[in-house]
PDB file of C-alpha atoms in Angstrom:
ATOM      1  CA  UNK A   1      80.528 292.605 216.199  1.00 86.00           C
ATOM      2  CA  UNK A   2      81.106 294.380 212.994  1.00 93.00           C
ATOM      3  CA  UNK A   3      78.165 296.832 211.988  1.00 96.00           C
ATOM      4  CA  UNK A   4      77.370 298.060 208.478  1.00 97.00           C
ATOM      5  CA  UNK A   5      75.762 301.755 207.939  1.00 98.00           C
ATOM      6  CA  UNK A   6      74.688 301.358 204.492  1.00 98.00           C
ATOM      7  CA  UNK A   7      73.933 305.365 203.845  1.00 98.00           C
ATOM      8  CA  UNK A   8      75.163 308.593 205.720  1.00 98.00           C
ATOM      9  CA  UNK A   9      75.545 311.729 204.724  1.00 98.00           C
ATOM     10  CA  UNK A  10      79.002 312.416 206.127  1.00 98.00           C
ATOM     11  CA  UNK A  11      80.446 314.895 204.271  1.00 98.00           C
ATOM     12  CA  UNK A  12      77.080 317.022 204.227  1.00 98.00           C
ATOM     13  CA  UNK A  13      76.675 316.915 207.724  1.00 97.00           C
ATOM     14  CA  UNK A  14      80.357 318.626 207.946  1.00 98.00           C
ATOM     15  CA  UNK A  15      79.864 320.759 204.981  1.00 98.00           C
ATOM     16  CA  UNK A  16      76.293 322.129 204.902  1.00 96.00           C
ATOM     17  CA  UNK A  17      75.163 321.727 208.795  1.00 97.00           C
ATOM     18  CA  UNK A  18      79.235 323.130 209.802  1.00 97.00           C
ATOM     19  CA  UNK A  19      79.103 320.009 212.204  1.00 98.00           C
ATOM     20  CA  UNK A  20      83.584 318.862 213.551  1.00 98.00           C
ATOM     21  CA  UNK A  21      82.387 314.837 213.398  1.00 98.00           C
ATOM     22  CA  UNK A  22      85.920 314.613 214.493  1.00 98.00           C
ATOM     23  CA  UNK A  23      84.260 315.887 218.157  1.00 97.00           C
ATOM     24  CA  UNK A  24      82.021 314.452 220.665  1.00 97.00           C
ATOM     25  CA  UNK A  25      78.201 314.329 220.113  1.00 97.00           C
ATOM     26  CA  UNK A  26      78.088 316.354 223.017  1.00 97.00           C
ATOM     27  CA  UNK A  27      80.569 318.825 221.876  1.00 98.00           C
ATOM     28  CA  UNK A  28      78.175 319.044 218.681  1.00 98.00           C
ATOM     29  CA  UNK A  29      75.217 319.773 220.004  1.00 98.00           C
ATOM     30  CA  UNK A  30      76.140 322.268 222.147  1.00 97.00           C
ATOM     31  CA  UNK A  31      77.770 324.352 219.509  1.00 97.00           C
ATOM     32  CA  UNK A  32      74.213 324.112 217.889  1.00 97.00           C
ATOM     33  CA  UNK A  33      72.223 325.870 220.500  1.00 97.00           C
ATOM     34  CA  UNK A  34      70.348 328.500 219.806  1.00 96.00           C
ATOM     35  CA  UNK A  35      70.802 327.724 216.408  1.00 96.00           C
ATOM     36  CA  UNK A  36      67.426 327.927 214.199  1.00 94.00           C
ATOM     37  CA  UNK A  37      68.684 327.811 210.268  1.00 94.00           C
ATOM     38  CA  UNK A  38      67.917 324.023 210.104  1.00 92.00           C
ATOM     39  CA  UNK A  39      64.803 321.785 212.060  1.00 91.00           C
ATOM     40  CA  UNK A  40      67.396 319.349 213.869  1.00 93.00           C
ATOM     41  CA  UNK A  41      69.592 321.396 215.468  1.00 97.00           C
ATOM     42  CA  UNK A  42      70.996 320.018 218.411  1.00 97.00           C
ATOM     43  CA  UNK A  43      69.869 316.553 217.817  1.00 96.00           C
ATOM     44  CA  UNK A  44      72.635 314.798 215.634  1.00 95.00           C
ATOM     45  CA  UNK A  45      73.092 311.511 216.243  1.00 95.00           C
ATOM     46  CA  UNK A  46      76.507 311.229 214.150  1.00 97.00           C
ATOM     47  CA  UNK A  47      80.120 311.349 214.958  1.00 98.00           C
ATOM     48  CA  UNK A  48      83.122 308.977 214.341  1.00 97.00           C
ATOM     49  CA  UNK A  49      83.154 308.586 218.260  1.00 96.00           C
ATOM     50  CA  UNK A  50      79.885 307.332 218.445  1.00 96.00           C
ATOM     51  CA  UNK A  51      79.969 305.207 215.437  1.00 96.00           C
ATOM     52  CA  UNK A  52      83.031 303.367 217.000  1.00 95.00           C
ATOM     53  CA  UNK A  53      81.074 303.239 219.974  1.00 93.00           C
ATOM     54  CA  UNK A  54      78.622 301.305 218.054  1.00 94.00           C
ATOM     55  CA  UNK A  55      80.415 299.111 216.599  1.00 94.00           C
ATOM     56  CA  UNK A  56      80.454 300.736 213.278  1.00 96.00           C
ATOM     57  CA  UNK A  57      83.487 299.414 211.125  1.00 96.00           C
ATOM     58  CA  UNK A  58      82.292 300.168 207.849  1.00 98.00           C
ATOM     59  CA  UNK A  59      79.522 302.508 206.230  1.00 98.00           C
ATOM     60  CA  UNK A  60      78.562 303.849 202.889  1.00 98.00           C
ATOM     61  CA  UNK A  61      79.019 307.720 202.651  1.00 98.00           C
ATOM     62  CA  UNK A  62      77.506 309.701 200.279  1.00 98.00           C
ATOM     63  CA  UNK A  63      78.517 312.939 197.751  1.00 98.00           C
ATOM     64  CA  UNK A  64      75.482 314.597 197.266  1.00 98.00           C
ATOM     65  CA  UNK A  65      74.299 317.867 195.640  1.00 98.00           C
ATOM     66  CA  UNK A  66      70.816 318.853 193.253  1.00 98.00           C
ATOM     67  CA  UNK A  67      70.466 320.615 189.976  1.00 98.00           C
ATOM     68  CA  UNK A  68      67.325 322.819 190.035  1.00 97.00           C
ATOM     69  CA  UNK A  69      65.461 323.892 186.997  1.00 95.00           C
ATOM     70  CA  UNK A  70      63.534 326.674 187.514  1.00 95.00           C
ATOM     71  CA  UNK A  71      60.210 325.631 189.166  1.00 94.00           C
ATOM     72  CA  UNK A  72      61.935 322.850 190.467  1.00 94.00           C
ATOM     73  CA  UNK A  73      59.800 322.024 193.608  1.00 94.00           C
ATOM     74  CA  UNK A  74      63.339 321.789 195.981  1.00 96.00           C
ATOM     75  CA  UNK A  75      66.216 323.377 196.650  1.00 95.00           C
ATOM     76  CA  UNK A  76      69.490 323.140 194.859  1.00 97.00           C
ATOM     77  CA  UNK A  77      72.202 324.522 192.841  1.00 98.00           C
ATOM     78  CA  UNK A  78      71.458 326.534 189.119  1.00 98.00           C
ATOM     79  CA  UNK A  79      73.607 324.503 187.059  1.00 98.00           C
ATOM     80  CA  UNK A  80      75.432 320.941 187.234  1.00 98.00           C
ATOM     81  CA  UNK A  81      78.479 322.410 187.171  1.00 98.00           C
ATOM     82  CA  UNK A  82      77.543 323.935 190.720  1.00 98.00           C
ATOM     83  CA  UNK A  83      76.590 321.144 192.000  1.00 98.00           C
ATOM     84  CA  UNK A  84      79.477 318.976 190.640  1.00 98.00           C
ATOM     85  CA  UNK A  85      81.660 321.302 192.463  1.00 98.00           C
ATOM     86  CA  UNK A  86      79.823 321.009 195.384  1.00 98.00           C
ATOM     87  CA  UNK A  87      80.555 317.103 195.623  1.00 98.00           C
ATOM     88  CA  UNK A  88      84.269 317.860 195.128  1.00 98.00           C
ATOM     89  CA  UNK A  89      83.944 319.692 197.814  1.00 98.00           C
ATOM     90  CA  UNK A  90      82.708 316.691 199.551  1.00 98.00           C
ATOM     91  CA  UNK A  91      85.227 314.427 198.314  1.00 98.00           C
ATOM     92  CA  UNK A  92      88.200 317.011 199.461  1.00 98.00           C
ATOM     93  CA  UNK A  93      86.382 316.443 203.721  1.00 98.00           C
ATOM     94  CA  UNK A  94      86.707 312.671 203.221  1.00 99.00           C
ATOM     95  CA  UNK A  95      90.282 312.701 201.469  1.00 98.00           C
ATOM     96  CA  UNK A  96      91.262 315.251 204.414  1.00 98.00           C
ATOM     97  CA  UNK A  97      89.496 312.764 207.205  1.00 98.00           C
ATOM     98  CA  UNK A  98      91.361 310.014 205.494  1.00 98.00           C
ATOM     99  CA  UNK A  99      94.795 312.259 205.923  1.00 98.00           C
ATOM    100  CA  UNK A 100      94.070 312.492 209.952  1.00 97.00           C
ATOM    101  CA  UNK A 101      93.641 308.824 210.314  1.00 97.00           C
ATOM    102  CA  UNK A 102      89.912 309.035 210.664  1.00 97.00           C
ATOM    103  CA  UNK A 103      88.405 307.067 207.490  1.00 98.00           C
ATOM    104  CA  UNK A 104      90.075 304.864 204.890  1.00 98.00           C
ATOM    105  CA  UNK A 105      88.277 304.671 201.667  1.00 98.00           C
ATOM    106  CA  UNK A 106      87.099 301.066 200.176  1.00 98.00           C
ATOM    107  CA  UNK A 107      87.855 301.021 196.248  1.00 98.00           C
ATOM    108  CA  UNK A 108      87.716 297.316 196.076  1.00 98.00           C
ATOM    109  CA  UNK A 109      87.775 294.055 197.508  1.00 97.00           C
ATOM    110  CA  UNK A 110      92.143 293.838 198.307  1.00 98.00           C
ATOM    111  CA  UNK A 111      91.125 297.149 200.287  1.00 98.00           C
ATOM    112  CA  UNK A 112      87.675 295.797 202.244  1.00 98.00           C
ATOM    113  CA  UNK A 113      89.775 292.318 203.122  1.00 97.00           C
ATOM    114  CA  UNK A 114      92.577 294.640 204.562  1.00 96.00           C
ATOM    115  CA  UNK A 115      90.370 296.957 206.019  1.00 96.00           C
ATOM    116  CA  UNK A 116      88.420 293.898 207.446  1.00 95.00           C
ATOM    117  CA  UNK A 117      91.307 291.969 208.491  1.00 94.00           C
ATOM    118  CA  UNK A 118      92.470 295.213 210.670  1.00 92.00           C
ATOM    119  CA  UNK A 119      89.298 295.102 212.460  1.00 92.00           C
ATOM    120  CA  UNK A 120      89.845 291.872 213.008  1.00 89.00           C
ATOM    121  CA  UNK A 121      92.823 292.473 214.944  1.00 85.00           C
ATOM    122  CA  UNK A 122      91.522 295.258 217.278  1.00 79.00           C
ATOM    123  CA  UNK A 123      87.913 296.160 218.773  1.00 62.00           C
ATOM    124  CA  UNK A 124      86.114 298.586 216.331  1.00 49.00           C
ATOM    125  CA  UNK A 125      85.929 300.666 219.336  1.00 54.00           C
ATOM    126  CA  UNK A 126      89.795 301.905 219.069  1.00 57.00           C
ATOM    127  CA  UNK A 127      89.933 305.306 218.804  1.00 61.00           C
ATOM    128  CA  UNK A 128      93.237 304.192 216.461  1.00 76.00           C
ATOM    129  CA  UNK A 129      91.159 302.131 213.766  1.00 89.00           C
ATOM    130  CA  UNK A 130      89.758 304.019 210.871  1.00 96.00           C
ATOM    131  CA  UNK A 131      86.314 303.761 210.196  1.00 97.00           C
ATOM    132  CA  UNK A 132      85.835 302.453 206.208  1.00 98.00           C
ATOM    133  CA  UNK A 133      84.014 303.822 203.749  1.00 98.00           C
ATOM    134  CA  UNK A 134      82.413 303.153 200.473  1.00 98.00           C
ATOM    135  CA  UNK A 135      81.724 306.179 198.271  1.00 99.00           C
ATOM    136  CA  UNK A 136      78.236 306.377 196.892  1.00 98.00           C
ATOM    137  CA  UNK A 137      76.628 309.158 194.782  1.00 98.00           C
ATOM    138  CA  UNK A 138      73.013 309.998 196.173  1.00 98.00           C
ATOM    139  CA  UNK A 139      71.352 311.798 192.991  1.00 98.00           C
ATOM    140  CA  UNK A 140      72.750 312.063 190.258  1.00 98.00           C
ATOM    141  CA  UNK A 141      72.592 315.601 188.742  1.00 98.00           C
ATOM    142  CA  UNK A 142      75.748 317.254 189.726  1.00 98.00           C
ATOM    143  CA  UNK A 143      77.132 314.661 186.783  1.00 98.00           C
ATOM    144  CA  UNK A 144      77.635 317.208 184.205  1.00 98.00           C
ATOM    145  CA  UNK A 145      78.690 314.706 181.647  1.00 98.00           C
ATOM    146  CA  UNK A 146      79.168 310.725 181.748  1.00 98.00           C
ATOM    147  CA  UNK A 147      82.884 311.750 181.432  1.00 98.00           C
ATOM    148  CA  UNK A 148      82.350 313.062 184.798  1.00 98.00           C
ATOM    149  CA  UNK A 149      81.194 309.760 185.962  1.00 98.00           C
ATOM    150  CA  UNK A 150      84.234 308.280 184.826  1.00 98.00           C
ATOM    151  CA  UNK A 151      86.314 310.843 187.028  1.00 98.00           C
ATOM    152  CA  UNK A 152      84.436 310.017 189.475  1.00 98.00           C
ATOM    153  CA  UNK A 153      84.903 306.335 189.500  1.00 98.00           C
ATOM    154  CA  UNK A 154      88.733 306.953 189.107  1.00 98.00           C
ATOM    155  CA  UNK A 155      88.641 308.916 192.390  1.00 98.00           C
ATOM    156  CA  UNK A 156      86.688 306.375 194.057  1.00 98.00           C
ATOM    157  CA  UNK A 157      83.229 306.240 194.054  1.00 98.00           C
ATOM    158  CA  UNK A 158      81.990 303.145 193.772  1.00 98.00           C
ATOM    159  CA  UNK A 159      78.024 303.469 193.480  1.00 98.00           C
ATOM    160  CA  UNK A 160      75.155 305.757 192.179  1.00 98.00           C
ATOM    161  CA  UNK A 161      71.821 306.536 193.026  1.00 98.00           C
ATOM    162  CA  UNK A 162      70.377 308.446 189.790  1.00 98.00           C
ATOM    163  CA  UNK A 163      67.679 310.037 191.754  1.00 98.00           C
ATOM    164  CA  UNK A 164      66.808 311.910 194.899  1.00 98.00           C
ATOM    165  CA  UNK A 165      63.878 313.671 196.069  1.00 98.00           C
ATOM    166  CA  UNK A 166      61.952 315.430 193.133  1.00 97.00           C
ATOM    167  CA  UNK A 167      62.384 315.369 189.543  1.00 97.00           C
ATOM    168  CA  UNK A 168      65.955 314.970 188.303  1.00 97.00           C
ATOM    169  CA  UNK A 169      68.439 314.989 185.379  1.00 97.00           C
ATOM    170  CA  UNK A 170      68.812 311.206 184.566  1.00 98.00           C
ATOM    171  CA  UNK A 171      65.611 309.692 186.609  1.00 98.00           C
ATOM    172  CA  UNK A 172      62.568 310.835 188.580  1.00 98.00           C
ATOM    173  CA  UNK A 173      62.398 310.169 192.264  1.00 98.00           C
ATOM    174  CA  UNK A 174      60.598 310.613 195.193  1.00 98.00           C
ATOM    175  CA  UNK A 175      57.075 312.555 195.017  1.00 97.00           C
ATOM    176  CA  UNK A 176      58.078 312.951 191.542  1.00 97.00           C
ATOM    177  CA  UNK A 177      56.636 310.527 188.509  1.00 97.00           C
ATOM    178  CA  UNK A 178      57.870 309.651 185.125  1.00 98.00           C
ATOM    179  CA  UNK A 179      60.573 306.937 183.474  1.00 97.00           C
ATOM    180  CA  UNK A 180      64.623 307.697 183.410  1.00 98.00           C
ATOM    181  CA  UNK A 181      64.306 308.201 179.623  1.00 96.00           C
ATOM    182  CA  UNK A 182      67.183 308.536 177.207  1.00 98.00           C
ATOM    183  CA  UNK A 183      69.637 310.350 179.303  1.00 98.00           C
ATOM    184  CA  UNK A 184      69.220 307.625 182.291  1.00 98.00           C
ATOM    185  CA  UNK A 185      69.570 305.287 179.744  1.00 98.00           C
ATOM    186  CA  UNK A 186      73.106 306.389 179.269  1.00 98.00           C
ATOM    187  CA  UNK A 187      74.010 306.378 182.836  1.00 98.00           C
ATOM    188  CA  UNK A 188      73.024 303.165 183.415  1.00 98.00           C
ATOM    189  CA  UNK A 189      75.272 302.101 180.479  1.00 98.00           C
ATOM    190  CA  UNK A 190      78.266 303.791 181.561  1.00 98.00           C
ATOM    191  CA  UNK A 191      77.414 302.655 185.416  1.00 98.00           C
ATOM    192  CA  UNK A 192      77.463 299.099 184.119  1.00 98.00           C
ATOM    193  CA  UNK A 193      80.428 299.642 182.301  1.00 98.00           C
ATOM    194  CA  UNK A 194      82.532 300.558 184.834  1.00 98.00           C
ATOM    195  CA  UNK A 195      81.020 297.983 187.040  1.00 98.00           C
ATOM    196  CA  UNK A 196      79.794 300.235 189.494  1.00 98.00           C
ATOM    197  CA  UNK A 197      76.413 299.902 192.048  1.00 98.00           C
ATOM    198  CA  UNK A 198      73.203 300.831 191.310  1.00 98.00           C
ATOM    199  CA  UNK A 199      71.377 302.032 193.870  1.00 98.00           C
ATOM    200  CA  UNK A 200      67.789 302.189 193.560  1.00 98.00           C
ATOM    201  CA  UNK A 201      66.435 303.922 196.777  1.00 98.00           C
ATOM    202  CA  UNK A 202      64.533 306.978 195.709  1.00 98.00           C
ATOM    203  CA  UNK A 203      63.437 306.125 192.549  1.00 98.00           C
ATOM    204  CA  UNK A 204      59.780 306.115 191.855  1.00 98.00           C
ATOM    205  CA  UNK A 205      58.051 303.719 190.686  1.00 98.00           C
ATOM    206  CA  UNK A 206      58.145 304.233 187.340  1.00 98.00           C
ATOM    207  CA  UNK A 207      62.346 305.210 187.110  1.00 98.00           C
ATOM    208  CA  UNK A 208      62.551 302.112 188.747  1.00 98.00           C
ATOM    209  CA  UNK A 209      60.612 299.422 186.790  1.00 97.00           C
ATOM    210  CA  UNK A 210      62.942 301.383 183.736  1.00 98.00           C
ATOM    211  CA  UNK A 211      66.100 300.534 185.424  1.00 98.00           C
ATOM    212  CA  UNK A 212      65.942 297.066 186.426  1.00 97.00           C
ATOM    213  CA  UNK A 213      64.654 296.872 182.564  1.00 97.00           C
ATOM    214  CA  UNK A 214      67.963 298.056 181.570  1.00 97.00           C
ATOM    215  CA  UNK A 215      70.530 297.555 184.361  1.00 98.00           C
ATOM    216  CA  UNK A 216      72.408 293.984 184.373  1.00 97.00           C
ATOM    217  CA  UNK A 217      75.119 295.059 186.730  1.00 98.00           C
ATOM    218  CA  UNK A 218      74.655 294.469 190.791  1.00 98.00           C
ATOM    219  CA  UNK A 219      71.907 296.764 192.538  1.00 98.00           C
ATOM    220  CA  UNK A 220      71.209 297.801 196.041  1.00 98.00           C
ATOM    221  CA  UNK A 221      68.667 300.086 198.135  1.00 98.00           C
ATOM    222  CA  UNK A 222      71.147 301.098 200.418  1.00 98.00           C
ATOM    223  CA  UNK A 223      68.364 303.031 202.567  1.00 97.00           C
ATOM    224  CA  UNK A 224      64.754 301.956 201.822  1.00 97.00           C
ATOM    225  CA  UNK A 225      61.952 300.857 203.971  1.00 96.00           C
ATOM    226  CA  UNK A 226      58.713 298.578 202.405  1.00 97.00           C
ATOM    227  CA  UNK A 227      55.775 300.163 201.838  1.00 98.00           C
ATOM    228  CA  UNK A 228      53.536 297.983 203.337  1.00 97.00           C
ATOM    229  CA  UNK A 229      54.869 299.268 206.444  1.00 97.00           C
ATOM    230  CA  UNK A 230      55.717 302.558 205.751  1.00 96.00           C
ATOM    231  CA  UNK A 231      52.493 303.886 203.328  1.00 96.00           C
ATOM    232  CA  UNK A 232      54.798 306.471 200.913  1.00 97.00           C
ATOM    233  CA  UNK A 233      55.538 306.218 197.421  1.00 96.00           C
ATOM    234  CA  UNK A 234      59.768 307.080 199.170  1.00 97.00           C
ATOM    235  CA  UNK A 235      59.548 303.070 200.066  1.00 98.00           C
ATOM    236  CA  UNK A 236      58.993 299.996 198.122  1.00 98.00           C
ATOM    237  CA  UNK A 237      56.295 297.786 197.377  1.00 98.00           C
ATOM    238  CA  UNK A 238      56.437 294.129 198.374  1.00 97.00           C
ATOM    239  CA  UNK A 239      56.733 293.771 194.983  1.00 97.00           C
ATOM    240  CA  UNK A 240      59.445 295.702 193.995  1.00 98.00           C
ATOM    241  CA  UNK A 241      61.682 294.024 196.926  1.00 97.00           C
ATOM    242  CA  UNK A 242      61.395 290.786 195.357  1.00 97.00           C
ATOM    243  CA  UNK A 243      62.486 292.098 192.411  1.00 96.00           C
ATOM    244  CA  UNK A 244      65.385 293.536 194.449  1.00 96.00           C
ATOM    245  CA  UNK A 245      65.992 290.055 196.521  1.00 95.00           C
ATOM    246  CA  UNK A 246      65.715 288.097 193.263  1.00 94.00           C
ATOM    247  CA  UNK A 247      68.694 290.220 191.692  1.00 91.00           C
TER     248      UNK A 247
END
């Protein structure tokens, strides 16, 4: 059975946490003991072993990176440009997994049928079988210009998420209140353009009644949970995910 991770944090996991996802779980978690610069030391859950162990054929993986004003309420980089680079940093861990045989990058549908069909023909446990990947951009700040959205697209990525946790450059999200104004405006524009994903998990409430306004292209909320179960403005109503089911 083929299984679908629709958000991970690959490339931050290797980049920011210094975790080899090429190793064993094991293998990872010992190199983290005695470790205390992060909360979850020791306790990944993520490598490709274990996600061909599970069954995991195909996944979403994320660039990610934040602008920060100053008295931004979070942690992040002092200017776009920083943080752009930091997601092409990112991008260069995927492209060199892709170069050891460990991921193969979905652009479009030729590439999911052939990436499907290859399943297919062995058990998504062979070590052999690279693990698929759609590129998805979780926050939107490190987008310097919508020119840069374009590059983006041209190198792959294939959805966008304008907001993450906190207030942002194009839309507000989690904890955070307030519309996507005339800047998100834009990027939903150029995202619809270019026929790319919306993806509306972590906007609040307001960014997202905004979007759906003035989005017409497809949407997803690749990582969301509903409200009525989980009681946090970071989930969505009952209904808001009609709204979602409906598009």
């Amino acid at each position: 059975m083929l299984i679908v991770d629709a958000h991970l944090d690959l490339a931050m996991n290797a980049l920011e946490w210094n975790r080899d996802l090429t190793r064993s779980i094991e293998e990872i978690r010992s190199r983290e003991r005695g470790m205390t610069d992060r909360p979850d030391r020791t306790r990944g859950t993520v490598s490709f072993g274990e996600m061909r162990s599970g069954g995991v054929g195909l996944c979403v993986a994320t660039q990610i990176a934040r602008y920060a004003t100053p008295g931004h309420p979070l942690p992040g980089w002092h200017s776009p440009e920083q943080a752009w680079a930091h997601t092409q940093g990112q991008l260069a861990w995927y492209r060199t997994m892709e170069e050891r045989g460990e991921l193969v990058q979905i652009r479009d549908r030729e590439s999911l049928d052939r990436h499907l069909d290859g399943l297919s023909r062995s058990s998504t446990e062979d070590r052999e079988q690279p693990i698929g990947y759609i590129l998805s951009l979780e926050g939107a700040d490190s987008l310097v210009t919508l020119r840069h959205l374009e590059r983006s697209f041209e190198m792959g990525l294939r959805a966008v998420g304008p907001a993450h946790y906190g207030p942002g450059v194009y839309a507000q999200g989690t904890n955070a209140s307030g519309g996507i104004g005339s800047r998100g405006r834009e990027l939903l524009r150029e995202i619809e353009r270019l026929g790319m994903i919306l993806d509306v998990t972590h906007l609040c409430d307001d960014s997202f009644r905004e979007a759906l306004d003035h989005f017409h292209g497809p949407v997803w909320a690749s990582h969301s949970n509903c409200r009525s179960l989980v009681p946090h403005n970071r989930q969505f109503s009952d209904d808001q995910l009609r709204e979602l089911i409906a598009r």
